[in-house]
XYZ file of C-alpha atoms in Angstrom:
442
model
C -21.479 3.434 -17.573
C -23.049 2.161 -14.368
C -24.048 4.001 -11.202
C -23.743 2.210 -7.858
C -24.681 3.438 -4.405
C -26.225 6.771 -3.634
C -25.301 9.535 -6.045
C -22.828 12.042 -4.627
C -21.815 15.484 -5.902
C -18.608 14.424 -7.639
C -18.119 15.981 -11.041
C -16.881 13.400 -13.563
C -15.312 14.262 -16.911
C -12.907 11.740 -18.521
C -11.612 14.456 -20.848
C -9.923 16.055 -17.818
C -7.495 13.111 -17.798
C -4.526 13.344 -20.144
C -3.430 10.111 -21.856
C -1.013 9.711 -24.787
C -2.401 10.142 -28.322
C -4.257 7.043 -29.478
C -5.818 6.252 -26.090
C -9.249 7.151 -24.760
C -10.590 7.303 -21.179
C -14.155 6.548 -20.150
C -16.057 6.296 -16.883
C -16.804 2.579 -16.579
C -18.382 2.298 -13.099
C -19.129 4.964 -10.520
C -20.651 5.016 -7.039
C -18.115 2.735 -5.300
C -17.300 3.398 -1.654
C -13.604 3.511 -0.759
C -12.469 0.788 -3.220
C -8.844 -0.335 -2.868
C -8.413 -3.330 -5.153
C -10.090 -5.210 -8.006
C -9.579 -8.432 -9.928
C -11.171 -10.175 -12.914
C -12.544 -13.692 -12.485
C -12.334 -16.481 -15.064
C -15.837 -15.501 -16.229
C -14.830 -11.882 -16.833
C -16.636 -10.551 -13.766
C -14.944 -7.875 -11.657
C -14.489 -8.362 -7.922
C -13.989 -5.093 -6.033
C -12.799 -4.746 -2.436
C -14.400 -1.764 -0.700
C -12.125 -0.991 2.246
C -14.650 0.299 4.780
C -12.188 3.033 5.824
C -14.925 5.666 6.036
C -18.223 3.793 5.952
C -17.147 1.090 8.408
C -18.625 -1.492 6.010
C -15.892 -3.565 4.364
C -17.297 -5.669 1.541
C -16.572 -7.451 -1.723
C -18.708 -6.623 -4.755
C -19.116 -8.684 -7.911
C -19.785 -6.651 -11.069
C -21.133 -8.705 -13.969
C -22.475 -6.795 -16.983
C -25.349 -4.759 -15.557
C -25.630 -6.807 -12.363
C -23.967 -5.819 -9.091
C -24.111 -8.033 -6.018
C -22.507 -8.101 -2.598
C -20.408 -11.256 -2.287
C -19.683 -10.787 1.416
C -19.630 -7.900 3.883
C -18.441 -9.614 7.067
C -14.824 -8.445 7.256
C -12.652 -6.665 9.782
C -12.031 -3.138 8.521
C -9.968 -2.374 6.605
C -10.434 -4.846 3.775
C -7.125 -4.504 1.936
C -7.557 -6.712 -1.086
C -9.348 -9.443 -2.962
C -8.048 -12.088 -5.324
C -9.478 -15.064 -7.184
C -7.974 -18.485 -7.925
C -9.597 -21.756 -9.047
C -13.071 -20.608 -8.050
C -12.045 -19.410 -4.586
C -12.059 -15.753 -3.495
C -9.264 -14.718 -1.123
C -10.002 -11.693 1.064
C -7.236 -9.907 2.970
C -8.659 -8.007 5.913
C -7.269 -6.785 9.212
C -5.026 -9.457 10.649
C -6.357 -12.341 8.596
C -6.950 -13.941 5.215
C -10.293 -15.560 4.429
C -11.098 -18.008 1.622
C -14.649 -17.868 0.215
C -15.951 -20.835 -1.777
C -18.318 -20.523 -4.749
C -21.054 -21.863 -2.457
C -20.534 -18.881 -0.180
C -18.974 -20.863 2.656
C -15.874 -19.252 4.119
C -12.773 -20.265 6.055
C -10.292 -18.053 7.878
C -7.137 -19.725 6.591
C -4.704 -17.327 8.322
C -5.363 -15.388 11.535
C -3.320 -13.475 14.089
C -1.284 -11.403 11.646
C 0.350 -8.344 13.310
C -1.820 -5.768 11.528
C -2.900 -3.439 14.344
C -0.175 -0.876 13.684
C 0.318 1.619 10.870
C 0.221 -0.793 7.949
C -1.784 -4.026 7.612
C -1.493 -7.230 5.579
C -1.822 -6.846 1.811
C -3.784 -8.516 -0.964
C -2.636 -12.079 -1.709
C -1.074 -13.255 -4.945
C -0.756 -16.854 -6.126
C 2.739 -17.911 -7.159
C 3.787 -20.365 -9.852
C 4.646 -22.713 -6.972
C 0.951 -22.822 -6.040
C 1.497 -20.891 -2.817
C -0.132 -17.746 -1.434
C 2.101 -14.669 -1.143
C 1.257 -11.467 0.731
C 2.887 -8.509 2.440
C 2.955 -7.466 6.102
C 3.434 -3.755 6.756
C 5.388 -2.293 9.659
C 3.786 -1.147 12.915
C 5.589 2.212 12.786
C 6.979 4.686 10.299
C 10.670 4.042 10.921
C 11.080 1.538 13.741
C 10.103 3.625 16.802
C 6.664 3.871 18.420
C 5.728 7.525 18.980
C 2.889 9.997 19.372
C 2.013 9.597 15.675
C 0.905 6.030 16.444
C -2.583 6.592 17.836
C -3.147 2.832 18.044
C -0.937 2.850 21.176
C -3.996 3.551 23.335
C -5.483 0.195 22.290
C -2.287 -1.806 21.755
C 0.192 -0.445 24.275
C 2.616 -3.376 23.899
C 2.679 -3.407 20.086
C 5.936 -2.666 18.286
C 7.955 -3.830 15.274
C 9.638 -7.229 15.050
C 12.653 -8.120 12.871
C 12.907 -10.953 10.371
C 16.490 -11.780 11.340
C 18.599 -11.413 14.476
C 19.580 -7.770 14.979
C 21.601 -5.723 17.466
C 20.418 -2.241 18.430
C 22.556 0.880 18.878
C 20.652 1.906 22.008
C 19.280 5.186 20.681
C 16.120 6.396 22.489
C 13.476 8.966 21.567
C 11.617 11.220 23.984
C 8.001 12.388 23.877
C 5.299 13.485 26.287
C 3.762 10.263 27.590
C 0.572 9.894 25.564
C -0.748 7.151 27.838
C -1.208 9.498 30.804
C -4.256 11.637 31.528
C -4.654 14.908 29.676
C -2.703 17.704 31.321
C -0.239 15.318 33.002
C 3.293 15.762 31.665
C 5.906 13.025 31.862
C 8.672 12.148 29.446
C 8.421 8.733 27.808
C 11.666 7.324 26.436
C 11.183 4.762 23.671
C 13.717 2.630 21.869
C 13.601 0.877 18.517
C 11.704 -2.423 18.206
C 10.256 -1.804 21.694
C 6.807 -0.949 23.096
C 6.010 2.702 23.700
C 7.842 4.015 26.768
C 10.376 1.164 26.895
C 13.950 2.386 26.208
C 16.796 0.476 24.570
C 20.147 -0.309 26.135
C 23.210 -0.314 23.886
C 23.769 -3.566 22.011
C 20.414 -5.142 22.840
C 19.578 -8.170 20.710
C 16.224 -8.857 19.061
C 15.288 -12.341 17.901
C 13.924 -13.073 14.446
C 10.219 -13.864 14.124
C 8.319 -15.455 11.241
C 5.612 -12.769 11.082
C 8.177 -9.991 10.820
C 7.344 -6.330 10.338
C 7.743 -5.159 6.752
C 7.955 -8.630 5.264
C 6.777 -10.806 2.390
C 5.092 -14.023 3.544
C 3.994 -17.198 1.807
C 2.029 -20.312 2.708
C 0.038 -23.159 1.207
C -3.389 -22.461 -0.276
C -5.004 -23.681 2.935
C -2.881 -21.350 5.079
C -0.498 -24.001 6.399
C 3.307 -23.816 6.402
C 3.499 -20.039 6.828
C 7.028 -18.746 6.232
C 8.841 -15.491 5.632
C 10.285 -14.803 2.173
C 12.055 -11.457 2.728
C 11.872 -8.450 5.075
C 12.990 -4.831 5.480
C 10.171 -3.457 3.270
C 8.335 -0.682 5.122
C 4.897 -1.139 3.569
C 4.743 -3.789 0.826
C 1.295 -2.701 -0.271
C 0.913 -4.908 -3.393
C 2.628 -7.894 -4.986
C 2.644 -9.154 -8.577
C 4.324 -11.994 -10.486
C 5.536 -11.356 -14.031
C 5.326 -13.861 -16.906
C 8.630 -15.417 -15.796
C 7.314 -16.059 -12.290
C 9.449 -13.319 -10.723
C 7.864 -11.543 -7.762
C 7.674 -7.745 -7.528
C 6.348 -5.525 -4.729
C 5.234 -1.904 -4.561
C 6.593 -0.403 -1.338
C 5.634 2.924 0.224
C 8.563 4.836 1.714
C 9.076 6.671 4.998
C 7.007 9.661 6.102
C 8.146 12.904 7.709
C 6.439 12.183 11.041
C 6.838 10.675 14.473
C 9.803 10.382 16.818
C 12.133 9.461 13.946
C 10.845 11.472 10.973
C 12.379 10.909 7.544
C 12.072 13.580 4.848
C 12.225 13.137 1.072
C 12.029 9.346 1.078
C 11.094 7.651 -2.184
C 8.594 4.897 -2.957
C 9.877 1.820 -4.767
C 9.057 -1.199 -6.871
C 11.329 -4.051 -5.815
C 12.190 -7.391 -7.364
C 11.859 -9.753 -4.410
C 14.729 -12.135 -3.724
C 14.061 -14.792 -1.057
C 16.088 -14.439 2.126
C 17.110 -10.829 1.518
C 16.741 -7.765 3.812
C 15.659 -4.633 1.908
C 16.896 -1.884 4.234
C 14.087 -0.789 6.568
C 14.527 0.848 9.096
C 17.982 2.222 8.191
C 17.948 2.598 4.395
C 15.706 4.059 1.706
C 16.464 2.034 -1.383
C 20.219 1.621 -1.244
C 20.764 5.023 0.376
C 21.408 5.137 4.141
C 19.105 7.350 6.207
C 22.241 9.014 7.558
C 22.419 10.886 4.221
C 21.714 14.641 4.612
C 18.757 14.625 2.205
C 16.623 12.684 4.688
C 16.991 15.276 7.479
C 13.638 17.052 8.074
C 13.670 20.841 7.853
C 15.003 22.114 11.188
C 15.594 18.534 12.336
C 18.589 16.541 13.440
C 20.670 14.052 11.435
C 19.278 10.538 11.487
C 21.312 7.757 13.071
C 21.218 4.043 12.334
C 19.063 1.980 14.681
C 21.039 -1.222 14.010
C 24.715 -1.735 14.822
C 25.158 -3.895 11.742
C 22.937 -4.832 8.824
C 21.937 -8.278 7.540
C 23.144 -7.475 3.999
C 23.634 -4.585 1.601
C 20.090 -3.647 0.496
C 19.347 -4.454 -3.161
C 18.800 -1.681 -5.670
C 15.134 -0.960 -6.424
C 13.634 -1.984 -9.743
C 12.089 1.520 -10.030
C 11.850 4.643 -7.856
C 9.079 7.214 -7.345
C 9.165 10.696 -5.765
C 8.292 11.263 -2.132
C 4.522 11.353 -1.468
C 3.682 9.328 -4.587
C 2.107 6.677 -2.305
C 2.219 3.970 -4.960
C -0.440 1.262 -4.716
C -1.588 -1.471 -7.112
C 0.179 -2.257 -10.381
C -0.130 -4.585 -13.336
C 2.032 -5.769 -16.229
C 0.855 -5.350 -19.805
C 0.616 -8.531 -21.873
C -1.359 -7.050 -24.782
C 0.809 -5.847 -27.694
C -2.124 -3.860 -29.092
C -2.239 -1.729 -25.922
C 1.493 -1.020 -25.681
C 4.883 -2.598 -25.126
C 4.502 -6.056 -23.617
C 6.116 -6.274 -20.191
C 5.675 -2.622 -19.242
C 4.524 -2.022 -15.660
C 1.665 0.395 -14.938
C 1.401 1.733 -11.391
C -1.405 3.534 -9.537
C -0.118 6.484 -7.521
C -2.530 7.353 -4.720
C -0.767 10.625 -3.918
C -0.012 12.553 -0.746
C -2.156 11.508 2.186
C -1.211 14.344 4.520
C -2.020 14.989 7.359
C -2.163 11.390 8.630
C 1.247 10.395 7.282
C 3.286 13.525 6.702
C 4.127 17.005 7.923
C 4.129 18.209 4.332
C 1.311 20.679 3.684
C 1.945 21.429 0.026
C 1.267 19.258 -3.008
C 3.589 19.176 -5.959
C 1.917 19.024 -9.372
C 2.610 15.777 -11.158
C 3.401 13.780 -7.998
C 0.828 11.115 -7.230
C -2.830 10.969 -8.335
C -1.887 9.397 -11.652
C -0.874 6.236 -13.508
C 2.825 5.786 -14.245
C 4.570 3.460 -16.666
C 7.842 1.601 -15.991
C 10.138 0.466 -18.783
C 11.331 -2.923 -17.433
C 14.607 -2.775 -19.382
C 15.755 0.477 -17.743
C 13.529 0.949 -14.689
C 12.682 4.400 -16.026
C 9.355 5.852 -14.850
C 7.172 8.068 -17.048
C 3.643 9.413 -16.674
C 0.956 7.568 -18.633
C -2.327 9.094 -17.384
C -2.749 12.219 -15.240
C -5.202 15.038 -14.650
C -4.429 17.886 -17.008
C -3.910 20.231 -14.054
C -1.437 17.847 -12.408
C -3.469 17.966 -9.197
C -6.167 15.633 -7.821
C -9.843 16.349 -8.433
C -10.482 17.541 -4.877
C -8.023 20.421 -5.335
C -9.265 21.776 -8.678
C -12.783 20.240 -8.684
C -12.112 18.943 -12.194
C -13.632 15.681 -13.324
C -10.589 13.396 -13.443
C -8.605 11.230 -11.011
C -9.095 11.507 -7.281
C -7.041 8.835 -5.516
C -6.027 5.921 -7.815
C -5.597 2.650 -5.921
C -5.265 -0.082 -8.529
C -4.482 -0.848 -12.183
C -5.678 -4.077 -13.793
C -5.682 -5.221 -17.424
C -8.979 -6.884 -18.321
C -9.588 -9.882 -20.563
C -10.462 -7.414 -23.341
C -6.927 -5.966 -23.195
C -8.104 -2.602 -21.847
C -6.672 -0.970 -18.737
C -9.001 -0.541 -15.773
C -8.092 2.027 -13.114
C -9.665 1.947 -9.667
C -10.177 5.364 -8.051
C -10.746 5.456 -4.271
C -12.886 8.604 -4.482
C -12.489 12.262 -3.631
C -12.884 14.832 -0.873
C -15.103 17.876 -0.493
C -13.494 21.107 -1.676
C -10.897 22.336 0.813
C -10.855 19.172 2.963
C -8.220 16.450 3.178
C -9.801 14.516 6.036
C -13.416 14.240 4.928
C -14.527 11.918 2.171
C -17.454 11.886 -0.249
C -19.249 8.551 0.194
C -19.802 6.497 -2.955
C -17.426 8.686 -4.961
C -15.215 5.797 -6.096
C -14.865 5.074 -9.797
C -13.520 2.498 -12.227
C -12.012 4.235 -15.259
C -11.403 2.328 -18.496
C -8.501 3.248 -20.806
C -8.532 1.782 -24.308
C -6.199 2.112 -27.272
C -8.048 3.188 -30.420
């Protein structure tokens, strides 16, 4: 067990985490600050991306036995992921991807990504074709800029862009104009795929763009030949290739917020098919948002934003309850740990109030590690706090906010935990309260 950073008053007790019989949990590393992603190098070192969400310092750490060093700390916050390939570190930070050589020299291989909205660009993955793959999140929750998008004050012209030609229904959404001085009231009418305060007319067309909102992108290792693979994925937060070279993405679903709130939307793991539209902003999985279950309490039925849709959205590979906020995942290749091919997914959990009107937490939803049977798509719980709630609610010593799952070269599972909050607070954060947990089969 290793302590990094300044010690903080987070109680840690691995026995507070339930795992199936035959597995054991231990605290591997503690003292990380807002970690979101980790990866093992060819030498067995661990690279950890500390996001900088709270500290303002986004950095990559290298953990090697008892030695911890800062690889680089010159990134635009947030740092969303780190990966390693053929001796080169790839860092995904706000609006760009940077390659760092073993010598320490660095190159910004991709810049100008549309990552100033709600959801940024994701960690990169390297495909069997030798190309870089990564996700681009949407600028808004469900296609309409509203008062929930506080970035409007800095990026007043920002909005979502489609990955194929679309025609809009002309529906507009009203709000008090947030760009005016305090105390001044004026109605702003905003349409889909438009800047804040710009309405739609019926049957407006929008052109396809390469850097589309809610898309999967790929390019050469040097950043050239950037192209879109698929779109219609609200927040493709992580990607992973299986042993057959098939690409999967973890996608966070709609929130109950903004001018077009969506209630009870699921999170999904998708198998990514090139050239396909996956349903955002009019479907959740294969279910249209016009279905009654998506109507917020006391709200109005949701209408389609598009007059027609590029294709019928594919069925998800696996589904998760609303507010799971799924993050990183890995695929088991060690028969001694469990069934080969099973997916293990980190569920961050509800992040209200920034992304939802929901004020209650349901036990067993989020703040855990889930397992997916690839033959059925069935999801079961693998590791969870015994209370069913995160550590900041019960002050127990288990999971706070899991962000990543990675299998190490030793065959053990490593779980990255973002950290925890002070008792009674959902908006404050305990610095250096991040942890790497290790789960081993005995």
